[in-house]
Coordinates of C-alpha atoms and ligand atoms in Angstrom, one line a residue:
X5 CA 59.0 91.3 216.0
X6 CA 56.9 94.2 215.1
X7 CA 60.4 96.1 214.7
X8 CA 61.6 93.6 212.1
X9 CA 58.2 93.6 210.5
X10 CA 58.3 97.8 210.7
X11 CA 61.6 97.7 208.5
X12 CA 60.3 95.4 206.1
X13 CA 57.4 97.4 205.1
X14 CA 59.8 100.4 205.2
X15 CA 62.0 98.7 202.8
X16 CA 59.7 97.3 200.0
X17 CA 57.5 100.7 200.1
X18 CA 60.7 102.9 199.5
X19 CA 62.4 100.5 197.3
X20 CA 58.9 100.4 195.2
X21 CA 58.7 104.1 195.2
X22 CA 62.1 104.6 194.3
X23 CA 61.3 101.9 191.2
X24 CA 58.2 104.2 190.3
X25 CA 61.2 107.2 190.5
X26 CA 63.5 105.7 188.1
X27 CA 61.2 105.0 185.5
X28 CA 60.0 108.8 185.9
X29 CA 63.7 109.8 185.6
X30 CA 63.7 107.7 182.3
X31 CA 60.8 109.3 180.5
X32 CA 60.8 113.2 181.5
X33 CA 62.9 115.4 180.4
X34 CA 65.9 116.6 182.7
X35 CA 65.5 120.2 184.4
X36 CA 66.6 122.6 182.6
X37 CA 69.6 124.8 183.9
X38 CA 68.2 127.5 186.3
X39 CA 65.1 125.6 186.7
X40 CA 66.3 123.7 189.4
X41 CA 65.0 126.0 192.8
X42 CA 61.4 127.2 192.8
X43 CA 61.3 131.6 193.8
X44 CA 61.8 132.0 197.9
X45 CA 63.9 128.5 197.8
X46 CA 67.1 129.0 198.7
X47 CA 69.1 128.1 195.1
X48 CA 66.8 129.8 194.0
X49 CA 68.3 132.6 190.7
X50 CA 72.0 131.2 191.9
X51 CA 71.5 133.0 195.6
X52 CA 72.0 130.7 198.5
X53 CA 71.7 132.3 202.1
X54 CA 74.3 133.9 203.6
X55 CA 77.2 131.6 204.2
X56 CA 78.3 132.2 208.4
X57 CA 81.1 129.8 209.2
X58 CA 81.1 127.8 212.3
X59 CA 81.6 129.1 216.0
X60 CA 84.0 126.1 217.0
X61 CA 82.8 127.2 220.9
X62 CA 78.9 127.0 220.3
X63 CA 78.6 125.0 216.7
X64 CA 78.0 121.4 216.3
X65 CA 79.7 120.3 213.1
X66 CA 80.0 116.2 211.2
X67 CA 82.6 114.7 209.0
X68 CA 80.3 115.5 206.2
X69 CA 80.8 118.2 203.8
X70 CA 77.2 118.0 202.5
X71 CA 75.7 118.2 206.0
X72 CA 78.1 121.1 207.5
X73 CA 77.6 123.2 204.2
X74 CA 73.4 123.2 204.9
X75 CA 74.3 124.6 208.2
X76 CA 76.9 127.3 207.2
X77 CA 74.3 128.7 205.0
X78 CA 71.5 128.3 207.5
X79 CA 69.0 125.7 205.1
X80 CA 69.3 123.3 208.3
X81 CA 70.1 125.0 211.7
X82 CA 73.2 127.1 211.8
X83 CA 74.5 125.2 215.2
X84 CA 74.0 122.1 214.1
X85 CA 72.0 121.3 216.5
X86 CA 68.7 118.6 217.4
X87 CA 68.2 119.0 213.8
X88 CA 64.1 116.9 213.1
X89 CA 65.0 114.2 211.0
X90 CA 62.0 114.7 208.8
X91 CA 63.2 118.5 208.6
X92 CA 66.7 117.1 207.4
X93 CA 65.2 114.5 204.6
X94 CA 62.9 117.3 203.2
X95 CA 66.0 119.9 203.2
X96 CA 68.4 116.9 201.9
X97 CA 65.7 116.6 198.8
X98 CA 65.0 120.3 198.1
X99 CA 68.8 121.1 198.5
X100 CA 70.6 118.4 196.4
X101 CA 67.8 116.9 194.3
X102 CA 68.2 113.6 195.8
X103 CA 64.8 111.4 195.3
X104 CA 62.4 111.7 198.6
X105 CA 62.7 107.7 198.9
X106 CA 66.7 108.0 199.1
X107 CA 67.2 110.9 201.5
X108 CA 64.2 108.9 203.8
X109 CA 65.7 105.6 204.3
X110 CA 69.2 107.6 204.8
X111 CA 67.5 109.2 207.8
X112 CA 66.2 106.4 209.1
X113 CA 69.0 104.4 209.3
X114 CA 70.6 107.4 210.9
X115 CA 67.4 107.4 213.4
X116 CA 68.2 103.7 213.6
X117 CA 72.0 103.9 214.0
X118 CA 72.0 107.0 216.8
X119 CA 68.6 106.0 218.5
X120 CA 67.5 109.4 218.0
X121 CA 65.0 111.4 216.3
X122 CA 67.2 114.6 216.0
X123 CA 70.7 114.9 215.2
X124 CA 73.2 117.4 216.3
X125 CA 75.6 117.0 213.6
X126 CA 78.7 116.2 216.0
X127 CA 77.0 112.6 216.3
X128 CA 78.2 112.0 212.6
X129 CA 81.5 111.7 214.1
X130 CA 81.0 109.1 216.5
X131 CA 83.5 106.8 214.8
X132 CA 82.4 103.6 213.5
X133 CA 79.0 104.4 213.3
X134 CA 78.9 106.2 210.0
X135 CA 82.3 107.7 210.1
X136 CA 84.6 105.2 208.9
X137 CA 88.5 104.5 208.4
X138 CA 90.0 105.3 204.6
X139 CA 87.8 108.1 204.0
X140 CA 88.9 110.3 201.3
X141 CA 88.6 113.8 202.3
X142 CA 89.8 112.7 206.5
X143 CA 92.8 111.0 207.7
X144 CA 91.4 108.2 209.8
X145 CA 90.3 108.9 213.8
X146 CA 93.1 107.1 214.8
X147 CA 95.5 110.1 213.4
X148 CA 92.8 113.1 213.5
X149 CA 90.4 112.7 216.4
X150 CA 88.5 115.7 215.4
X151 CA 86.7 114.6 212.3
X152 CA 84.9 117.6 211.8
X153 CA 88.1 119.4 210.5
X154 CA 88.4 118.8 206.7
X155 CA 92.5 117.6 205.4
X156 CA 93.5 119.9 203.1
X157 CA 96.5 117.5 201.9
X158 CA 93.7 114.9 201.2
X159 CA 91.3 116.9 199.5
X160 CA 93.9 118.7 197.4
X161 CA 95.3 115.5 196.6
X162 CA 92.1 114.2 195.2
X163 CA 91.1 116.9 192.5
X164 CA 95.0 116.9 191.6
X165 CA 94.0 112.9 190.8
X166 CA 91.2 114.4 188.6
X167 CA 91.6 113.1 184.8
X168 CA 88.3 114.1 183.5
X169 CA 89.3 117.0 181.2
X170 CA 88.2 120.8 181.5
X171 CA 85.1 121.5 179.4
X172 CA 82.7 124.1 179.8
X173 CA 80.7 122.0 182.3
X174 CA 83.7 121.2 184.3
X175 CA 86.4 124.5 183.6
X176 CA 89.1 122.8 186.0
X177 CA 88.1 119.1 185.4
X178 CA 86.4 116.7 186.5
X179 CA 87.3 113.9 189.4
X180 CA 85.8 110.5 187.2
X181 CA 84.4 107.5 188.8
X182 CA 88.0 105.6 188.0
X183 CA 89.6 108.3 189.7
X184 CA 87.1 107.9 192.7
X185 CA 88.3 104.3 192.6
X186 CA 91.5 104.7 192.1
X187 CA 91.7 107.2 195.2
X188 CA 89.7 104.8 197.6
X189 CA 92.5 102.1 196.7
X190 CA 95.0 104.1 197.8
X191 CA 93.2 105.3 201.0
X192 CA 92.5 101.7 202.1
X193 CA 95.9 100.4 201.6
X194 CA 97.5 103.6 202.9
X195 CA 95.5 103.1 206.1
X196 CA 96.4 98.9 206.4
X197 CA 99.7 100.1 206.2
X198 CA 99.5 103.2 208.6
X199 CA 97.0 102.6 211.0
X200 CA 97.5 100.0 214.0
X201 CA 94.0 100.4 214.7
X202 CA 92.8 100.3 210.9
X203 CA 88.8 98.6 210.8
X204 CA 86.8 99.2 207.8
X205 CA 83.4 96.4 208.0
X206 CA 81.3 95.3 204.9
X207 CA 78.9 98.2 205.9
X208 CA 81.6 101.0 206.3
X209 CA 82.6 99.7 202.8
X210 CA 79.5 100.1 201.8
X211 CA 79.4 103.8 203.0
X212 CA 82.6 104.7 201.7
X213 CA 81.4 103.9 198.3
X214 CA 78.4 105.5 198.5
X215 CA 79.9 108.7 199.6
X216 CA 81.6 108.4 196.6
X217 CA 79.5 108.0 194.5
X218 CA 77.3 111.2 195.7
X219 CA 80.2 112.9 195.3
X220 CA 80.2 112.0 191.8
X221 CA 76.4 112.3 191.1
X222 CA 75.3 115.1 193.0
X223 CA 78.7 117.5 193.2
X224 CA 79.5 116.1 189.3
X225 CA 82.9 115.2 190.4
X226 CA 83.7 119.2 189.4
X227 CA 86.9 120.3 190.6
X228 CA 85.9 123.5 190.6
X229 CA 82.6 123.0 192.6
X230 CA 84.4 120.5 194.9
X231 CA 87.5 122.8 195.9
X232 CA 84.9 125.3 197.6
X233 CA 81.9 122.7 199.3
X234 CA 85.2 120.2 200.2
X235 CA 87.6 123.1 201.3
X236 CA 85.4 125.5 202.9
X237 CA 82.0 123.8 203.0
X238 CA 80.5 126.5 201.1
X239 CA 77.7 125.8 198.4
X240 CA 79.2 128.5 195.6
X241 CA 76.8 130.7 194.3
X242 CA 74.9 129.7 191.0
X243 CA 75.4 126.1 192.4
X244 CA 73.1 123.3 190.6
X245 CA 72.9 119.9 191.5
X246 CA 74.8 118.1 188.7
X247 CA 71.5 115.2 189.2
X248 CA 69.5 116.8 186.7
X249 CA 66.8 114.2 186.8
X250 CA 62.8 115.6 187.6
X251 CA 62.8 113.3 190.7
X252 CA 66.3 113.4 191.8
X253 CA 69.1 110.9 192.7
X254 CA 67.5 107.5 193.0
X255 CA 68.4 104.8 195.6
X256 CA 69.2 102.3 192.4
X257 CA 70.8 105.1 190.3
X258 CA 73.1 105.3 193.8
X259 CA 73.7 101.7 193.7
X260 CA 74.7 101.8 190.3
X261 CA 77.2 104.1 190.6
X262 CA 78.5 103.1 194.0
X263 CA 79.1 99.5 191.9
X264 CA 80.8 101.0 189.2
X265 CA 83.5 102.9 191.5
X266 CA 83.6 99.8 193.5
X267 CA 85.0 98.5 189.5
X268 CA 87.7 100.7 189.6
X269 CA 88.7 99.4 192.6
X270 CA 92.0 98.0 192.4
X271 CA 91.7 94.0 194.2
X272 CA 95.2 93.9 194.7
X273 CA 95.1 96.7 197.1
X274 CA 92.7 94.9 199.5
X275 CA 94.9 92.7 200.1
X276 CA 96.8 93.8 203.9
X277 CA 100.7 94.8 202.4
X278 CA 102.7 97.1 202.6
X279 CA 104.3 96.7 199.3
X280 CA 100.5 97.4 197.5
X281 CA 100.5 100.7 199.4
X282 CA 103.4 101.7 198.7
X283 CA 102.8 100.4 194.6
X284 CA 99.5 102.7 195.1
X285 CA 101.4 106.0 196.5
X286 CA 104.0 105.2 193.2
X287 CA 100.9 105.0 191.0
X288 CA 99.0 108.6 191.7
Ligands
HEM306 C1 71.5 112.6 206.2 C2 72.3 112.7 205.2 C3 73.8 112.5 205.3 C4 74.5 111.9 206.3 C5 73.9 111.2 207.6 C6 75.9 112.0 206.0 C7 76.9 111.5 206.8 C8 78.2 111.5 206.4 C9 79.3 111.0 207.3 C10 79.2 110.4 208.7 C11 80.4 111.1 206.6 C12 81.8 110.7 207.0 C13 82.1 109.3 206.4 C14 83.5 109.0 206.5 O1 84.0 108.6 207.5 O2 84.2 109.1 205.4 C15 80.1 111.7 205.3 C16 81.0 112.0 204.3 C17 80.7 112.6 203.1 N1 79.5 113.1 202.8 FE1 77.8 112.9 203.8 N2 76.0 112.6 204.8 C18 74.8 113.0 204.4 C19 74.5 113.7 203.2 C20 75.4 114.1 202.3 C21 75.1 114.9 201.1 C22 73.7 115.5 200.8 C23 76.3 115.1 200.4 C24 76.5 115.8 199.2 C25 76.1 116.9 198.9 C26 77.3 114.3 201.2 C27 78.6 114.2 200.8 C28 79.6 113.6 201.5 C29 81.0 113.5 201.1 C30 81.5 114.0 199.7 C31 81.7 112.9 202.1 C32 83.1 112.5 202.1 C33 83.4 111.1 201.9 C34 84.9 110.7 202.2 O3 85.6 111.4 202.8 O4 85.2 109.6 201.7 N3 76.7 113.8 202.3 N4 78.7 111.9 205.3

């Protein structure tokens, strides 16, 4: 009882804050370019810490890009390992510009989910916890056990999908939210079809889209950006959040756009036939 009671103050007081966030957002202006990282942060003049890749003998590593990136350039522990959740959510904030509410109800649902108050990043692969089935950038467990290991074919496969033209923002493009739609389609039909032991739950759903649409608000869907944090999980220097808003990516901002990939969704290809993947594969 006092659990259940615990989360439901948890839940109005960071939905309230993120409320108080959103209206901020709306009525200050957006950070200017090179403004983002305050001196002795790393970010800070374009200059990230030095980027180490993993030790696969002594390194914990996750299915997430995000995560793994923080700890090749030492922001979060460079093995990966019992990592304070508190720590995390204050480096998740300062690192990304996601909104304080957001990045503390992400860790405590994962505190929730892994009954722990540190994380060695390996947990993120525990499958069906977080890590799901149809993921973009990961063939399902069922096919790659090690989820840690990023799939090139996917991930080049992806920003090929990328319509959003080449501007100065975005010099090789830009993956939009109907691509991120269009590519989810194909990844859940692709895996009904492929994968005898395919599962994706309401909540996995859920994930996939938001993963997406973090991709889109945070990483700005760049193709440039995205070949070297997907690829070699790598922030590249002079890297700004594309979230240019004072107090960072809210949770209804998330929602928002998590809805509107959802949109692009094609219905068809939820439904559990081959003939829609295959349609899918034709289409991209
Ligand atoms: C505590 C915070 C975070 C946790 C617990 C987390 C966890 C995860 C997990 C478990 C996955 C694999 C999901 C799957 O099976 O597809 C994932 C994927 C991903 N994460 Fe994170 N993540 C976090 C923060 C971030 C941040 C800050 C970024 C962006 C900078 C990010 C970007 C991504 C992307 C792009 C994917 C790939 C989605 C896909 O393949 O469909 N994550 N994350």
């Amino acid at each position: 009882m006092a659990t259940i009671l615990q989360d439901l103050w948890n839940f109005f007081y960071l939905q309230t804050w993120d409320t108080g966030l959103v209206f901020i957002n709306l009525l200050t202006p957006k950070i200017k370019k090179g403004a983002m990282y305050k001196e002795g942060q790393p970010g800070y003049n374009g200059l990230w810490p030095e980027f180490i890749p993993p030790n696969p003998e002594t390194d914990s590593r996750s299915p997430c890009p995000g995560l793994n990136a923080m700890a090749n350039h030492g922001i979060i522990p460079r093995d990966g390992r019992n990592i304070p959740l508190p720590f995390l959510a204050e480096a998740l904030e300062k690192t990304w510009n996601l909104g304080a509410p957001f990045c503390r109800d992400t860790c405590n649902s994962v505190r929730k989910l892994y009954k722990k108050d540190t994380l060695d990043l390996s947990d993120l692969a525990k499958h069906n916890i977080i890590e799901h089935d149809s993921s973009l950038l990961r063939s399902d467990t069922f096919f790659a056990p090690d989820q840690t290991i990023p799939d090139k074919h996917l991930i080049e496969r992806l920003l090929e999908s990328a319509t959003g033209p080449a501007t100065p923002e975005h010099p090789e493009g830009q993956v939009t939210p109907k691509d991120l739609g269009k590519a989810l389609s194909l990844r859940f039909a692709e895996s009904r079809r492929d994968n005898p032991e395919f599962s994706l739950k309401f909540l996995h759903a859920f994930f996939a889209y938001s993963n997406a649409s973090v991709f889109y608000e945070i990483l700005g869907g760049d193709v440039k950006t995205l070949r070297i944090i997907l690829e070699k999980e790598r922030i590249p220097d002079g890297y700004e959040p594309f979230m240019r808003s004072r107090k960072g990516l809210t949770m209804k901002k998330q929602y928002f756009r998590a809805a509107h990939i959802w949109f692009h969704t094609n219905t068809k290809l939820k439904l559990k036939n081959n003939e829609m993947a295959n349609e899918a594969e034709t289409q991209n």
